[in-house]
Short mmCIF file of C-alpha atoms in Angstrom, two decimals:
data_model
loop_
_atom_site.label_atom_id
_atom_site.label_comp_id
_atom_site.label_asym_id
_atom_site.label_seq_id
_atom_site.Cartn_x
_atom_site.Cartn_y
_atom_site.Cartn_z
CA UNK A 252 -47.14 -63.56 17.29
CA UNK A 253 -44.05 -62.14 18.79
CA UNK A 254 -43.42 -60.62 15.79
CA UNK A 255 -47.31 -59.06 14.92
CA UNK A 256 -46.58 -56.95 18.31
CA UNK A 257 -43.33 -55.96 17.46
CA UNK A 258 -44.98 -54.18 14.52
CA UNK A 259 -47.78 -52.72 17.23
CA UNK A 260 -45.25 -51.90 19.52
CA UNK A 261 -43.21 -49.44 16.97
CA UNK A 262 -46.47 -48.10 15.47
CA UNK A 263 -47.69 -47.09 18.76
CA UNK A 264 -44.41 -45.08 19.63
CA UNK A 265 -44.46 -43.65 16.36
CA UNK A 266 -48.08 -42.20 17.37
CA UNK A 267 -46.89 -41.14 20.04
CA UNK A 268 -43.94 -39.45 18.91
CA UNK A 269 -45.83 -37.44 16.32
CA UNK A 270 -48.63 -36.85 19.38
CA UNK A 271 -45.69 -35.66 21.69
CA UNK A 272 -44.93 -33.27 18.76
CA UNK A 273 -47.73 -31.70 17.52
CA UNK A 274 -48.28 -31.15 21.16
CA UNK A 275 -45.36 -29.58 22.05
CA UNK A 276 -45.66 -27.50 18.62
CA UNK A 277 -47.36 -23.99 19.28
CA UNK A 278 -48.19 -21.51 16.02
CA UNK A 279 -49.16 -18.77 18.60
CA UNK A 280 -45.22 -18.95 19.61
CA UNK A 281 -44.02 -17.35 16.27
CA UNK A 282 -45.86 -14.12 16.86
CA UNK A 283 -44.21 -13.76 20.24
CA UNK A 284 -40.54 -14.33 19.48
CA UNK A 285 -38.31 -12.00 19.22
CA UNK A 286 -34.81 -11.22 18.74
CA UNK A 287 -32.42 -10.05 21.57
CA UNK A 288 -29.29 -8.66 22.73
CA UNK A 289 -28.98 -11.15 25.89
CA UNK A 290 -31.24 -12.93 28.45
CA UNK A 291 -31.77 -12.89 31.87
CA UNK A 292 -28.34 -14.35 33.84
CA UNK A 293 -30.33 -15.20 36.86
CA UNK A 294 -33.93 -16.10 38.85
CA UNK A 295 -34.29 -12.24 39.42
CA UNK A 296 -33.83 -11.05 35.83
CA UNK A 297 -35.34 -13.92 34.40
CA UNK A 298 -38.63 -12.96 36.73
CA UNK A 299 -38.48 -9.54 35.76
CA UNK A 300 -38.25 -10.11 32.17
CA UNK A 301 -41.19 -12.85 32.15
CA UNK A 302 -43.73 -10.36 33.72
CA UNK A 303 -42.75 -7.89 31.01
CA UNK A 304 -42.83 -10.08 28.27
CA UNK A 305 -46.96 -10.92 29.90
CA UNK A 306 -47.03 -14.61 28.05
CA UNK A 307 -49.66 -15.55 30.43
CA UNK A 308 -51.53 -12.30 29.63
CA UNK A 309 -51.91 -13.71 25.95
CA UNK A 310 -54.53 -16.05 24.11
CA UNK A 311 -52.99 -19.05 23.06
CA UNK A 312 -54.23 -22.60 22.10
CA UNK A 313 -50.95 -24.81 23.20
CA UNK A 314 -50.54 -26.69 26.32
CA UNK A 315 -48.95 -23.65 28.08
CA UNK A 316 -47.82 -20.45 27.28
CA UNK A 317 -44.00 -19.57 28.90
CA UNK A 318 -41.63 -16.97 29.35
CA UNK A 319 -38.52 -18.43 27.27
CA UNK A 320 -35.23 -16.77 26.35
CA UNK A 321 -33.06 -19.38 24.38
CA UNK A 322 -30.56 -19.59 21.67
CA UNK A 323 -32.00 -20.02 18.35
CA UNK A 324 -31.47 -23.15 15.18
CA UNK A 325 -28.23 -21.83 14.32
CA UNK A 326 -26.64 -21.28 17.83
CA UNK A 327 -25.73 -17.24 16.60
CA UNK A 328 -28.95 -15.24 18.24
CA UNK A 329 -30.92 -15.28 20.97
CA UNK A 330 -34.60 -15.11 21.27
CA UNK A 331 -37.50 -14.45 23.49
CA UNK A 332 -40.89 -16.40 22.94
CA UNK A 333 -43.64 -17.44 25.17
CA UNK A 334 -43.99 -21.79 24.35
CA UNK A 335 -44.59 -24.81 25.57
CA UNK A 336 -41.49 -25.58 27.76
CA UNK A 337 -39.87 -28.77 27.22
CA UNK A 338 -37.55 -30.82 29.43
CA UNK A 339 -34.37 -31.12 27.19
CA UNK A 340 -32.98 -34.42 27.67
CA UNK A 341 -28.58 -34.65 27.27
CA UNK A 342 -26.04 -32.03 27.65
CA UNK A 343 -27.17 -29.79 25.34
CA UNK A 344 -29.01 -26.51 24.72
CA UNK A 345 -32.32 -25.37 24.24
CA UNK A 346 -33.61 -23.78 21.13
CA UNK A 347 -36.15 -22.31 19.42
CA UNK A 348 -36.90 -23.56 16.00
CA UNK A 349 -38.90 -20.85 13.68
CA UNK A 350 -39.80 -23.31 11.49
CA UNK A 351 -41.47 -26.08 14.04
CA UNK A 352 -42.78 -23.12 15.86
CA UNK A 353 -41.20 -24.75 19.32
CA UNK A 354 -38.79 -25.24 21.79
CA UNK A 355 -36.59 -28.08 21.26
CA UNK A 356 -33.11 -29.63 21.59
CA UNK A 357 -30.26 -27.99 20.09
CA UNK A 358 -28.26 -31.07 19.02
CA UNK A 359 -25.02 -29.22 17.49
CA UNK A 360 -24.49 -26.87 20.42
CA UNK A 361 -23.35 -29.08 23.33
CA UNK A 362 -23.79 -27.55 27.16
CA UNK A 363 -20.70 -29.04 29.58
CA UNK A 364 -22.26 -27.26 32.79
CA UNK A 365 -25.92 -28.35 31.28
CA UNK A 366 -27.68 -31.16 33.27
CA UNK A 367 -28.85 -34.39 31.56
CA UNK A 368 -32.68 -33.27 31.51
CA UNK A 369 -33.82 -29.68 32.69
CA UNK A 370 -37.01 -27.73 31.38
CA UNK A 371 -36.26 -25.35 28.95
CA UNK A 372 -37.58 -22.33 30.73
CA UNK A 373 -34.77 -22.82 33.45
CA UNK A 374 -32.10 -21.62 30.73
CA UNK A 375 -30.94 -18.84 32.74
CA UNK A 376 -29.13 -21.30 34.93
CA UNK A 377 -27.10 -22.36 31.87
CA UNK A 378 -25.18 -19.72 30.58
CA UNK A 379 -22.68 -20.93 28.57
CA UNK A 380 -25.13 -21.34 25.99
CA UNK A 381 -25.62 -17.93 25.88
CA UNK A 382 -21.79 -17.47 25.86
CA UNK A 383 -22.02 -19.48 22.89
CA UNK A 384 -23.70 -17.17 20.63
CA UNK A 385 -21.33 -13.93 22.14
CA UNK A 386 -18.60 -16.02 20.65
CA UNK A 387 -20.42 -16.55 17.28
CA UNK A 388 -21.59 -13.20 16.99
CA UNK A 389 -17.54 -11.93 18.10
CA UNK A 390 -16.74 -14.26 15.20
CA UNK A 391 -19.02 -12.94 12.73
CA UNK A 392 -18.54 -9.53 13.51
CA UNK A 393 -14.52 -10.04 13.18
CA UNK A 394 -15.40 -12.11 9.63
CA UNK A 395 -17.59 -9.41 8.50
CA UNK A 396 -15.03 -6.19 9.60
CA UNK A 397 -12.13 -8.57 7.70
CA UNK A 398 -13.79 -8.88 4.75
CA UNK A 399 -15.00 -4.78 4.63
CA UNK A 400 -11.53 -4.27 4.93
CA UNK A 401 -10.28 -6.13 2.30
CA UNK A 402 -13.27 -5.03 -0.20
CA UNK A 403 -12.51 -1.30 0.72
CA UNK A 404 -8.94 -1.81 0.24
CA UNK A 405 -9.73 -3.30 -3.39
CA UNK A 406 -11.96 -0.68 -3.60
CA UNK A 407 -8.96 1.90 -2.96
CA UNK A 408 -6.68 0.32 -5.02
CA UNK A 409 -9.22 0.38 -8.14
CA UNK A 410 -9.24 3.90 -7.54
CA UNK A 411 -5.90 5.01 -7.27
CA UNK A 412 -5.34 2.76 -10.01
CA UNK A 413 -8.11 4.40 -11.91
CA UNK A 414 -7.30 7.96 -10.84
CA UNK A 415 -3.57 7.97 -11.01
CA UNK A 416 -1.53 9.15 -14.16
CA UNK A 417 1.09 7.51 -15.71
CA UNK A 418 3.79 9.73 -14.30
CA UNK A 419 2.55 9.13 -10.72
CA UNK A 420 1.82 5.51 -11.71
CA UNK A 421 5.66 5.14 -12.66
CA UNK A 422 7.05 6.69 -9.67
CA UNK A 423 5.13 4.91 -7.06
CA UNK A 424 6.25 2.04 -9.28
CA UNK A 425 9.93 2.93 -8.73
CA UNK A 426 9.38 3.81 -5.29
CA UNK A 427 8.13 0.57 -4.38
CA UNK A 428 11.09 -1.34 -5.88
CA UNK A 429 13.12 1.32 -3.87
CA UNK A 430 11.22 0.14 -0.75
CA UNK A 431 11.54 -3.67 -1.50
CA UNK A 432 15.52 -3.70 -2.41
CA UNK A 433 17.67 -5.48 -0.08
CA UNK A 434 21.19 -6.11 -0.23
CA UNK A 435 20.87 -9.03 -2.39
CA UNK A 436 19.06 -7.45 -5.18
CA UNK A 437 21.69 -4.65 -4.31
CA UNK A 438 24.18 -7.68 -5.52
CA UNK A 439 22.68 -8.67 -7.96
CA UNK A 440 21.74 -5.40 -9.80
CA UNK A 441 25.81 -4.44 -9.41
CA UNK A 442 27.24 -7.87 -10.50
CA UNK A 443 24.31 -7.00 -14.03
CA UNK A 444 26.21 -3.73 -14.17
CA UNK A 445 29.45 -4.61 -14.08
CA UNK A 446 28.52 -7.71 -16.34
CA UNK A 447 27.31 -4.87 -18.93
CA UNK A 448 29.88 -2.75 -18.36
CA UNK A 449 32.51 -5.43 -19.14
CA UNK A 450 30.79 -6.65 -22.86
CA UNK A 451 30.29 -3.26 -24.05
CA UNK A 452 34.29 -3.05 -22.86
CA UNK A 453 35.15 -5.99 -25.02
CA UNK A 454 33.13 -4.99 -27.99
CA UNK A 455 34.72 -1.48 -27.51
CA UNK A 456 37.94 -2.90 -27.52
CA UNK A 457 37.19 -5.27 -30.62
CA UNK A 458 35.95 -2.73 -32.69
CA UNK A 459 38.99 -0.63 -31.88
CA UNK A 460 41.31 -3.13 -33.02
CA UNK A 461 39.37 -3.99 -36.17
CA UNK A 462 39.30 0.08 -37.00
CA UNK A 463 43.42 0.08 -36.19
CA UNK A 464 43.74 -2.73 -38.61
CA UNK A 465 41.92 -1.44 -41.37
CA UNK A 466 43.73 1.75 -40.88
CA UNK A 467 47.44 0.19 -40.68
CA UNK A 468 46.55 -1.67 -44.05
CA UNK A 469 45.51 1.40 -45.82
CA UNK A 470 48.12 3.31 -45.17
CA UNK A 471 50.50 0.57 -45.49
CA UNK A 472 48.75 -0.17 -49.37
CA UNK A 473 49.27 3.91 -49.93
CA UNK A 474 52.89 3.36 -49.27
CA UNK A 475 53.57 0.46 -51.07
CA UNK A 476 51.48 1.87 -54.24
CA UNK A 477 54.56 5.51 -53.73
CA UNK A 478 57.22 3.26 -53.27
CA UNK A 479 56.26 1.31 -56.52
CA UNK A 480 55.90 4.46 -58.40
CA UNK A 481 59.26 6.01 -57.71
CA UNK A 482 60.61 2.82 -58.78
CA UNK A 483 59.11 2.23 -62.03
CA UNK A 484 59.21 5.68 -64.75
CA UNK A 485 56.26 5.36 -66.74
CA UNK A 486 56.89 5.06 -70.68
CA UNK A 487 55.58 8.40 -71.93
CA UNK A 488 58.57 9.96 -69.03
CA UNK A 489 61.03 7.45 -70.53
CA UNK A 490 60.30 8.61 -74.14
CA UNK A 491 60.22 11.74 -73.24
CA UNK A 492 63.60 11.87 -71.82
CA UNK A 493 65.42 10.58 -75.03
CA UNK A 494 63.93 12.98 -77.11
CA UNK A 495 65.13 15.55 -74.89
CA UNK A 496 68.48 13.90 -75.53
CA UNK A 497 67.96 13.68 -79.33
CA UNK A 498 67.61 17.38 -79.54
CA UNK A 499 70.45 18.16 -77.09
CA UNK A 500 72.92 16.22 -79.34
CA UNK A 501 71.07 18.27 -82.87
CA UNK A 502 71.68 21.89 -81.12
CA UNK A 503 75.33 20.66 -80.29
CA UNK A 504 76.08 20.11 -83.74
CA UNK A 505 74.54 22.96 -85.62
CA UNK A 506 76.40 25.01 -82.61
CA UNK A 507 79.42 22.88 -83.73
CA UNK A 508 78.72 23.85 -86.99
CA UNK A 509 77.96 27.50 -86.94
CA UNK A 510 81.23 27.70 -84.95
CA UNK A 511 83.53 26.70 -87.64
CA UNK A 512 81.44 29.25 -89.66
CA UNK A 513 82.90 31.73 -87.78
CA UNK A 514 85.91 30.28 -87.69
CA UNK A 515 86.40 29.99 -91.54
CA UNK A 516 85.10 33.51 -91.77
CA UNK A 517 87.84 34.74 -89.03
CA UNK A 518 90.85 33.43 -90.98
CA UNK A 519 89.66 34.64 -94.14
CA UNK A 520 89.81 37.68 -92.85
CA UNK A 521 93.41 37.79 -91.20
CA UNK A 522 94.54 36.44 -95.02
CA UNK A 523 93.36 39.41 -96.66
CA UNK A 524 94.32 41.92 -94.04
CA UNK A 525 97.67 40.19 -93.82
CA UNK A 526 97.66 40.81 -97.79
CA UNK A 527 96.98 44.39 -97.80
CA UNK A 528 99.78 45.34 -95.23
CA UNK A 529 102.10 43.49 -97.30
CA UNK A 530 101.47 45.42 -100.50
#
């Protein structure tokens, strides 16, 4: 039994949850609402803006039709809208949702200074709910002009990458490693020089050496190849030389010869002068 109106008991809230709804739940409300910059901060404004706005100058078919100015779903805008008003129940701020076409709690935007229950058309007394969508809004504006800068900036350095040359490409290239040395890539670029400088120093030097070697044994081979010629006479010299000699010794003796010619030819001569003088 107990539990048969356990069941009745939950069905009957459940009716009259979805009753408390679709009561509070006004499709006349959408026409009426309306984006704005900020509400009323007080009674006075708040007056003066509900007998503008004329909500109970309209036809509607809810249970009443109110001057509201509350935050809307996503905490970021506020809006004005003649509803229903509701009493919001808990520290938190009222709202009105486009979609249900009503005011209701705003359970992600907590109020501190908010009383536990208040009707929703008393919302001026609450600012800080209002506060909360300046800050969103600051937030989302300083988002928005972050993220224009950074696309214009890509945007600027696709065109000056598109639009400079080479030659200006290069510089600005070698200007910005001018800009970005600092004394240790000061060190480090003179230690690479001096590193360079030394090797092509020792390779210098090596090649040097290997050219004054190659040059001391060439000209030490060229003197070694006269020495060994003025010590050894060729054959055809040698040959030559004693044939020299052969004909020396020949022309002595036919001039040994030819002089006794004479000779013989001198004293027969004396004889036969001697000869005539004497007869």
């Amino acid at each position: 039994m107990e539990l048969y109106r356990l069941v009745f008991d939950c069905l009957t809230l459940i009716s009259f949850s979805k009753v408390f709804v679709n009561a509070t739940k006004c499709d006349e409300s959408a026409a009426t609402a309306k984006i704005v910059k900020s509400c009323p901060q007080n009674h006075k404004e708040w007056s003066k803006a509900a007998a503008r706005k004329g909500c109970e100058k309209m036809a509607h078919s809810c249970l009443s039709f109110e001057y509201h100015c509350v935050i809307n779903a996503w905490g970021n805008e506020t809006i004005e809208v003649c509803a229903p008003k509701l009493q919001i129940v808990g520290n938190n701020c009222a709202e009105y949702s486009q979609g249900g076409k009503r005011i209701q709690r705003n359970g992600n935007v907590p109020c501190k200074n908010c009383s536990s229950h208040y009707f929703s058309n008393e919302s001026f007394k609450y600012q800080e709910c209002y506060e909360h969508v300046k800050n969103a809004k600051t937030s989302r504006t300083t988002q928005l002009t972050t993220e224009s800068i950074s696309v214009e900036s890509t945007e600027e350095k696709v065109y000056q990458s598109t639009s400079v040359t080479p030659m200006e490409n290069s510089a600005r290239l070698v200007q910005n490693i001018d800009n970005q040395t600092s004394p240790s890539h000061i060190i480090i670029i003179s230690v690479c020089v001096v590193v360079s400088l030394a090797g092509i120093i020792i390779v210098f030097t090596a090649r040097q050496q290997s050219w004054a070697n190659k040059i001391c044994s060439h000209f030490k081979r060229i003197v070694l190849q006269s020495e060994g010629s003025k010590m050894t006479t060729p054959e055809p010299a040698i040959r030559n030389v004693e044939e020299g000699l052969e004909v020396q010794n020949r022309l002595l003796e036919k001039e040994t010869q030819i002089q006794d010619v004479f000779y013989k030819l001198n004293k027969s001569s004396d004889n036969a002068n001697s000869n005539a003088v004497s007869s």
